[in-house]
PDB file of C-alpha atoms in Angstrom:
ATOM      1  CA  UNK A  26      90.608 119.864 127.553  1.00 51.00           C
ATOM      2  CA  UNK A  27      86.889 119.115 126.454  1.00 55.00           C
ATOM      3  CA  UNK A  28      85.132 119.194 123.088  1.00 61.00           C
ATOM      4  CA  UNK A  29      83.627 122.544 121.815  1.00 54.00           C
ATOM      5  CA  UNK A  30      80.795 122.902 119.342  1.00 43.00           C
ATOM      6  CA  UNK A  31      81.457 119.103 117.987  1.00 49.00           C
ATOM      7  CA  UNK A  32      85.112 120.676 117.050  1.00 60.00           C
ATOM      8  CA  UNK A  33      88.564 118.589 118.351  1.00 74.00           C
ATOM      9  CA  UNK A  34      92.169 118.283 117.432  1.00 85.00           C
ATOM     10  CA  UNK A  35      93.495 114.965 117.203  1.00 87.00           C
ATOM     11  CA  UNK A  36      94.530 114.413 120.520  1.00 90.00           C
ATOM     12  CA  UNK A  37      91.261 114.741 122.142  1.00 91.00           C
ATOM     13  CA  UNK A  38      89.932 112.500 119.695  1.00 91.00           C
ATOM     14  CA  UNK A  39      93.113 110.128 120.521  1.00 92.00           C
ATOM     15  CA  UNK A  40      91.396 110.818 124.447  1.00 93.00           C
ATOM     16  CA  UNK A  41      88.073 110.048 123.231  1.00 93.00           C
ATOM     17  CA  UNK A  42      89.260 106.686 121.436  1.00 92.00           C
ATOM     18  CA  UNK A  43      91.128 105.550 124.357  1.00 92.00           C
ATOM     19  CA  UNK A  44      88.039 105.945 127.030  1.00 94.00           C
ATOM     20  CA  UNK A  45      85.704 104.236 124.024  1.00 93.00           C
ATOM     21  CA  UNK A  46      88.091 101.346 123.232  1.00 89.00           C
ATOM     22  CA  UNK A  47      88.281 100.648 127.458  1.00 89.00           C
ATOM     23  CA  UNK A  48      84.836 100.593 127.295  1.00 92.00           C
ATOM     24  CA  UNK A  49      84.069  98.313 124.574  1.00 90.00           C
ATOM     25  CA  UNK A  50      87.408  96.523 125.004  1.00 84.00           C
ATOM     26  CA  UNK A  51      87.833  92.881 126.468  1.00 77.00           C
ATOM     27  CA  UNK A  52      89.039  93.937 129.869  1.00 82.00           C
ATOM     28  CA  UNK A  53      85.393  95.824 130.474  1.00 89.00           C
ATOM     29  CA  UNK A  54      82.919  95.093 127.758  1.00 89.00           C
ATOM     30  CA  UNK A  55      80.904  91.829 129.481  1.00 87.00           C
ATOM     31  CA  UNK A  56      81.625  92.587 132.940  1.00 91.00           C
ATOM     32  CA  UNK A  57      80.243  96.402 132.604  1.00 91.00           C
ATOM     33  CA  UNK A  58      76.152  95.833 133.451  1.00 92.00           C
ATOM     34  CA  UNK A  59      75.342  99.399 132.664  1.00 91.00           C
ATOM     35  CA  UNK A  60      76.773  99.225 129.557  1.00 92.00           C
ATOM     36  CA  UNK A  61      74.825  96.000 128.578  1.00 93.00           C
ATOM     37  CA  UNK A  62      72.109  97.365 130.044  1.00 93.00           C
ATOM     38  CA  UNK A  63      71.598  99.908 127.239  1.00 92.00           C
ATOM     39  CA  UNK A  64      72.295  97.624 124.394  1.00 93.00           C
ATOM     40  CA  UNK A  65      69.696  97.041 122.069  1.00 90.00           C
ATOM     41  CA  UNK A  66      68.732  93.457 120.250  1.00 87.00           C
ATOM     42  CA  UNK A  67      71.431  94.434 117.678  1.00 83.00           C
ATOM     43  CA  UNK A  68      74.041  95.642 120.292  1.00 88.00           C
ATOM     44  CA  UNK A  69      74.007  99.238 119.346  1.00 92.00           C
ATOM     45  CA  UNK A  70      73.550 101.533 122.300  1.00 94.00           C
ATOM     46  CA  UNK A  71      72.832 105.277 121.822  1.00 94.00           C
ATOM     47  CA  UNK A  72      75.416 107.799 122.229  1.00 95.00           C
ATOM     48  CA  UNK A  73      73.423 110.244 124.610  1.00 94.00           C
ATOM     49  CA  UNK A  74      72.537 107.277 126.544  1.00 94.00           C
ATOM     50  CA  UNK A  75      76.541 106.120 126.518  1.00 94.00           C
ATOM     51  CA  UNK A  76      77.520 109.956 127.275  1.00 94.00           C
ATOM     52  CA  UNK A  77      75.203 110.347 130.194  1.00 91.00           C
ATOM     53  CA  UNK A  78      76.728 107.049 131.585  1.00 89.00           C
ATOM     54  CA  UNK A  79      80.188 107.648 131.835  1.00 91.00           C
ATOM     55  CA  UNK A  80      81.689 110.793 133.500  1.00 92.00           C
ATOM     56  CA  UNK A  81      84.712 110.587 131.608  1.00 93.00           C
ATOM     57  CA  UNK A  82      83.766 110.398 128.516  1.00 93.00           C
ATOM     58  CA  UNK A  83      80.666 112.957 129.215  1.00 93.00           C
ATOM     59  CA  UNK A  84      83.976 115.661 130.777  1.00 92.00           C
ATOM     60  CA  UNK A  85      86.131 114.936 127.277  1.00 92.00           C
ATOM     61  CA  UNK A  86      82.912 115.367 124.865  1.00 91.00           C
ATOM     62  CA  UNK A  87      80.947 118.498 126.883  1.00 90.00           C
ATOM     63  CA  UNK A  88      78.155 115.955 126.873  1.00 91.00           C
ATOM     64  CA  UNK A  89      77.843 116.510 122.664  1.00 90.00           C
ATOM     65  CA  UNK A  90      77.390 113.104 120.956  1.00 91.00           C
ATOM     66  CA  UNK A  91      78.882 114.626 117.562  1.00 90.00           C
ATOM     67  CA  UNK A  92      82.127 114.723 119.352  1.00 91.00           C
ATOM     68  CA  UNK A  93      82.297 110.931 119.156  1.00 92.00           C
ATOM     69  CA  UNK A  94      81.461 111.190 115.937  1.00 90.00           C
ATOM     70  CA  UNK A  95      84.066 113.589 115.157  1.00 90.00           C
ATOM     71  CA  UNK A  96      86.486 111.762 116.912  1.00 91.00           C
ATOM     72  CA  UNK A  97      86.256 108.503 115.101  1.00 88.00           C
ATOM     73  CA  UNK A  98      86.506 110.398 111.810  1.00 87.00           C
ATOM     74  CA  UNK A  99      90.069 111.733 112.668  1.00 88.00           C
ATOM     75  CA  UNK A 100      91.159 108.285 114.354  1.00 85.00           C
ATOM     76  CA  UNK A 101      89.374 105.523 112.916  1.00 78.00           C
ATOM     77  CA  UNK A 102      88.184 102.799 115.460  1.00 81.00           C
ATOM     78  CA  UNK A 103      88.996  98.765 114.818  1.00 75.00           C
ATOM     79  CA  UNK A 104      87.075  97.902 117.739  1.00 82.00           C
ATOM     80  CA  UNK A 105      84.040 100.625 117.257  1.00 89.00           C
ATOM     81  CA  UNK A 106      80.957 100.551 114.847  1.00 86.00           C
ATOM     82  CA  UNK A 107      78.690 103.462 113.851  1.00 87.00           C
ATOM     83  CA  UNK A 108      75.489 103.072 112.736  1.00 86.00           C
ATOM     84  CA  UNK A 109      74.469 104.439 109.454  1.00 79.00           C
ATOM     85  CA  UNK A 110      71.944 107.165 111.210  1.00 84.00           C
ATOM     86  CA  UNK A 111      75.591 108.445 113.121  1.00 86.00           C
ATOM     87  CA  UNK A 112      73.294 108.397 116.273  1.00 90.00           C
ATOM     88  CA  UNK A 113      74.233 104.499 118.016  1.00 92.00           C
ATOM     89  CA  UNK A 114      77.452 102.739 118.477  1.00 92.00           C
ATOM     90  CA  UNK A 115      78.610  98.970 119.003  1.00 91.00           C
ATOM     91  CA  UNK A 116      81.420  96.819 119.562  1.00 89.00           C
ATOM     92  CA  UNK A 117      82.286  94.669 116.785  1.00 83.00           C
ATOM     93  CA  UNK A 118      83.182  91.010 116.568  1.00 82.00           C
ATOM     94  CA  UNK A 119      86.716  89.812 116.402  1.00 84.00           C
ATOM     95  CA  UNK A 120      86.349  89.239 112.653  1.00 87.00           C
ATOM     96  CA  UNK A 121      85.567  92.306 111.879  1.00 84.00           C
ATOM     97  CA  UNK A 122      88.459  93.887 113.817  1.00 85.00           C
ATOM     98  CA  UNK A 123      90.919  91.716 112.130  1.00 92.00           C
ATOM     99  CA  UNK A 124      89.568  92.595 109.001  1.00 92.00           C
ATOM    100  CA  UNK A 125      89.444  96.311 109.711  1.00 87.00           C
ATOM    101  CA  UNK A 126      92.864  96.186 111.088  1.00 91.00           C
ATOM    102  CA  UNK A 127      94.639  94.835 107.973  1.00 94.00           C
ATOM    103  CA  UNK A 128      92.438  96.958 105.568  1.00 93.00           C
ATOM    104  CA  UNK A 129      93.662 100.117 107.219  1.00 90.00           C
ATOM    105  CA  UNK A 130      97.109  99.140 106.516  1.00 93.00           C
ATOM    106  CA  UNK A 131      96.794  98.019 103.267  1.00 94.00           C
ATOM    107  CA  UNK A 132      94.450 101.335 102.311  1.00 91.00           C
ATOM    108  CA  UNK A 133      97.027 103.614 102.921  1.00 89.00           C
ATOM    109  CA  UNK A 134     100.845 101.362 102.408  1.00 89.00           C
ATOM    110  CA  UNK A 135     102.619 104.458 101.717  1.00 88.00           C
ATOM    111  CA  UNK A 136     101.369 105.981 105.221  1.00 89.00           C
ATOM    112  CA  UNK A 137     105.078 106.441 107.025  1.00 90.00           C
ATOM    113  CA  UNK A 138     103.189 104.075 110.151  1.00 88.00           C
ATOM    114  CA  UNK A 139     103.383 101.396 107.229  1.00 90.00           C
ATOM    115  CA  UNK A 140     106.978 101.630 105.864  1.00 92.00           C
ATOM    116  CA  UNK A 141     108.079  98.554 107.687  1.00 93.00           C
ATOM    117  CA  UNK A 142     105.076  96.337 106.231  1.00 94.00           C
ATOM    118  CA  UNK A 143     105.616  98.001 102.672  1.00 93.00           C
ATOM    119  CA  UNK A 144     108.800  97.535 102.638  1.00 93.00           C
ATOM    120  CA  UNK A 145     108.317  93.514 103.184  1.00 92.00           C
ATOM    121  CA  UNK A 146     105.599  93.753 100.836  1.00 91.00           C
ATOM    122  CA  UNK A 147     107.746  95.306  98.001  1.00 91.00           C
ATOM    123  CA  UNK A 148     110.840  92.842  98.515  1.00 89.00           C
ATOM    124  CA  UNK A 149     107.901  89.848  98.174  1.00 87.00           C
ATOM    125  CA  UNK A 150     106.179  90.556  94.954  1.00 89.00           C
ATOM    126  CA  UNK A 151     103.581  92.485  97.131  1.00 92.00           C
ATOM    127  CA  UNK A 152     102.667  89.951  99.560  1.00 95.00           C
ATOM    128  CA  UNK A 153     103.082  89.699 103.025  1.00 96.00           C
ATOM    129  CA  UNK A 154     103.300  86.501 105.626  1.00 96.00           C
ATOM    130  CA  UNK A 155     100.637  87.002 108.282  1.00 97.00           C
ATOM    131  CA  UNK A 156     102.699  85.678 110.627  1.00 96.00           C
ATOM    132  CA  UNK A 157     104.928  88.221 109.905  1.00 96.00           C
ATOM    133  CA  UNK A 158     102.659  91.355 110.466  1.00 96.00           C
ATOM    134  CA  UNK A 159     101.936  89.433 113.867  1.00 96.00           C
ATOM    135  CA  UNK A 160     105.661  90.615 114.361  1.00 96.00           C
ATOM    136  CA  UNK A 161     105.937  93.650 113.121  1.00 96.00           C
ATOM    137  CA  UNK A 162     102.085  94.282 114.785  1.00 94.00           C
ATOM    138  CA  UNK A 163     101.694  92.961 118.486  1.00 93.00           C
ATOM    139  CA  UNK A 164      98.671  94.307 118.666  1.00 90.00           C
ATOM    140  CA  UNK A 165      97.266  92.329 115.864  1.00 92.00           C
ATOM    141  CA  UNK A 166      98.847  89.153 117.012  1.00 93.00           C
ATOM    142  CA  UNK A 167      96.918  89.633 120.652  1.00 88.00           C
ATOM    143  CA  UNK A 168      93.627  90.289 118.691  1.00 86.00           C
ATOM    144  CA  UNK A 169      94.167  87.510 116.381  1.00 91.00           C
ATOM    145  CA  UNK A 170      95.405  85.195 119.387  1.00 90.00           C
ATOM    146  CA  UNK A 171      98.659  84.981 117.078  1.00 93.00           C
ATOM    147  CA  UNK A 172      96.399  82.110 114.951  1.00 95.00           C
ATOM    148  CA  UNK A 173      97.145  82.631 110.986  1.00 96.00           C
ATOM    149  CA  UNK A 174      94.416  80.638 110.677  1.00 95.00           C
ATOM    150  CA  UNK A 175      91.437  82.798 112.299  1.00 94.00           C
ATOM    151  CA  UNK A 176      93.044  85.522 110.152  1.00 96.00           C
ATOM    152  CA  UNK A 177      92.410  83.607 107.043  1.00 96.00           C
ATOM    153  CA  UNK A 178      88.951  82.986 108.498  1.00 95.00           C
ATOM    154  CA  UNK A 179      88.315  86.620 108.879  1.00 93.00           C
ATOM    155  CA  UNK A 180      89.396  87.362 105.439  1.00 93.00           C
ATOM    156  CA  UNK A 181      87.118  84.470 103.501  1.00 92.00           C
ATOM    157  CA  UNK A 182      83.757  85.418 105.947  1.00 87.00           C
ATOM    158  CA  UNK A 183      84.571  89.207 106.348  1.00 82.00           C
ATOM    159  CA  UNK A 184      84.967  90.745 102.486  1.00 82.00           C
ATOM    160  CA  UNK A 185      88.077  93.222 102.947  1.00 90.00           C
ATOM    161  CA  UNK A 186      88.015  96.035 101.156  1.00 90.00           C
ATOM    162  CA  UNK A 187      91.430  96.276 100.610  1.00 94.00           C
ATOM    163  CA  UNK A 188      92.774  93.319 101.503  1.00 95.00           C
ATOM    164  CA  UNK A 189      93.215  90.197  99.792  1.00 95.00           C
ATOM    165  CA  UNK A 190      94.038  86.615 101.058  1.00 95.00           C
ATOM    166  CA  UNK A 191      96.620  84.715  98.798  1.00 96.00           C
ATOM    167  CA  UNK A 192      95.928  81.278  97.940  1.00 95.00           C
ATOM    168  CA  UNK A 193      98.083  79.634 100.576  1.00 96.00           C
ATOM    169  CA  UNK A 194      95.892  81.525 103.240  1.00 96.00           C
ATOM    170  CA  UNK A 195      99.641  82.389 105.127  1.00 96.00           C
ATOM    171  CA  UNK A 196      99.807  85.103 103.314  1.00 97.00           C
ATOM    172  CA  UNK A 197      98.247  88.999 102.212  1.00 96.00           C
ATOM    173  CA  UNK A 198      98.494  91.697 100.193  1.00 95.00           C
ATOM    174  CA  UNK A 199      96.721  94.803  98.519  1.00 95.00           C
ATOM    175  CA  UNK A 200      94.020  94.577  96.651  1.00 94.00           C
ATOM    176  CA  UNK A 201      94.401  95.771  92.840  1.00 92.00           C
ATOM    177  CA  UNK A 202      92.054  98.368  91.466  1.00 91.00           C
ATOM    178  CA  UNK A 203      89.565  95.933  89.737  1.00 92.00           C
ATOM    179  CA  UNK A 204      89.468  93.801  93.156  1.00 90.00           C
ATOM    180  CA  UNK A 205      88.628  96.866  95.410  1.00 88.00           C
ATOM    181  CA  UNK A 206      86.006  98.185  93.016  1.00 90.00           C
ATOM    182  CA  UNK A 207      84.307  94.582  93.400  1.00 87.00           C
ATOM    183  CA  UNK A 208      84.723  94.137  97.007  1.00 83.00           C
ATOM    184  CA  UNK A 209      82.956  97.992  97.131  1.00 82.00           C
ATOM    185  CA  UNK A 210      79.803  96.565  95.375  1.00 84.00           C
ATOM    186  CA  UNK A 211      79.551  93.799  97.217  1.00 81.00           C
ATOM    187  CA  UNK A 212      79.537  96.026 100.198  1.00 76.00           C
ATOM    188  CA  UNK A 213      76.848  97.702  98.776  1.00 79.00           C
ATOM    189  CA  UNK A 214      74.725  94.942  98.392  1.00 80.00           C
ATOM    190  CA  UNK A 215      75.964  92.929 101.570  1.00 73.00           C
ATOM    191  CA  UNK A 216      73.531  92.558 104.530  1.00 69.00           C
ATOM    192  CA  UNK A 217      75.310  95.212 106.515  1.00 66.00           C
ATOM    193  CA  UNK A 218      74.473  97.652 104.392  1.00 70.00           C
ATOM    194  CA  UNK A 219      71.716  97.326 102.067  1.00 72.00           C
ATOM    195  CA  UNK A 220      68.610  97.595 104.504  1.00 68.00           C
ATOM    196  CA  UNK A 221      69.798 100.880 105.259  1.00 64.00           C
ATOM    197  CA  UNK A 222      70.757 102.222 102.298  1.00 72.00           C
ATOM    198  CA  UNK A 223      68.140 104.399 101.038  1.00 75.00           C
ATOM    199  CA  UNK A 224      69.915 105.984  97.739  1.00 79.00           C
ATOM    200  CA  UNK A 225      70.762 102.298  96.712  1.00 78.00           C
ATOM    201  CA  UNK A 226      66.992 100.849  97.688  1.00 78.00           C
ATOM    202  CA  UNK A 227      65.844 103.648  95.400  1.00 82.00           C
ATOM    203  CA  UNK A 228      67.686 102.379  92.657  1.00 80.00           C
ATOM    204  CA  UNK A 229      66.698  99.177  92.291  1.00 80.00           C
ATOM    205  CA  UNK A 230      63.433  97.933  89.954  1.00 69.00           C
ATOM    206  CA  UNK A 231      60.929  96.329  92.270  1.00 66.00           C
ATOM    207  CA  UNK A 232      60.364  93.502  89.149  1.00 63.00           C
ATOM    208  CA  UNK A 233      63.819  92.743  89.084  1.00 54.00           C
ATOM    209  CA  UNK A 234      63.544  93.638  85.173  1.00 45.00           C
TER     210      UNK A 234
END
């Protein structure tokens, strides 16, 4: 099973995921020197160079970078960043996988992999206890240490889309309509995105008027 013409069903790209999340995961990221050794000052590294590196992952793509790219279209990565040009990759910081981790279940609460968090959240006047998604979310508790606290954190620094952090800071739930629009401008205009952003930068008056 290999990828053909940048074409892939979803469990190839569940097979591509898996050998990119080793990769950039814990267990391998800082000890892997020819990994690091490709990273540039921002930590992107780019994908031919990552192909031609790993046999694995060069046998499940064919060697085509736009395999990857397909692949983390149909399975979205928490752990995985693409660059804006779709040509580099990098691992992002734990904030930002927290962050994307709880905005993918709050984008989408009527997903069937959500019922048991929308359920809580509908019994709760739409909020949910972090600690209890640590529960019903191992995974999340592991990449969150199990610390409410460094979720909160994560929340305040990271601007979820999706996401918002009650008062109390224990607790989450979905953003409204009015709240998501705002968080999506702010994105817009955040530092991760506005140097790149070509259709925006032409927008905007060089006079400020």
């Amino acid at each position: 099973m290999n990828c053909q013409h940048g074409e892939i069903e979803r469990s190839l790209a569940l097979e591509i995921l898996k050998c990119l999340n080793h990769k950039f995961g814990e267990g391998n990221y800082h000890r892997d020197q020819a990994l690091l050794s490709l990273l540039d000052e921002r930590g992107y590294v780019l994908l031919d160079k990552l192909i031609s590196c790993d046999a694995h992952l060069f046998e499940l793509t064919g060697g085509r970078t736009s395999c990857i790219r397909s692949a983390l279209q149909i399975v979205p990565s928490t752990v995985l960043q693409v660059s804006r040009d779709k040509k580099f990759i990098r691992r992002v910081t734990s904030e930002v996988r927290i962050v994307r981790f709880l905005d993918t279940i709050f984008k989408d609460l009527n997903n069937p992999n959500n019922s048991d968090i929308q359920a809580v959240a509908e019994s709760s006047h739409g909020q949910v206890w972090i600690a209890t998604i640590f529960e019903l979310r191992p995974e999340f508790a592991q990449m969150a240490w199990g610390n409410v606290r460094q979720v909160a954190s994560a929340c305040v620094r990271g601007s979820p889309r999706y996401t918002h952090l009650c008062e109390d800071q224990l607790r989450v739930r979905r953003k409204n309509l009015v709240e998501r629009v705002a968080s999506q401008i702010e994105y817009y205009f955040s530092e991760e995105n506005m140097p790149s952003d070509k259709h925006l930068n032409a927008l905007i008056d060089p006079e400020g008027a």
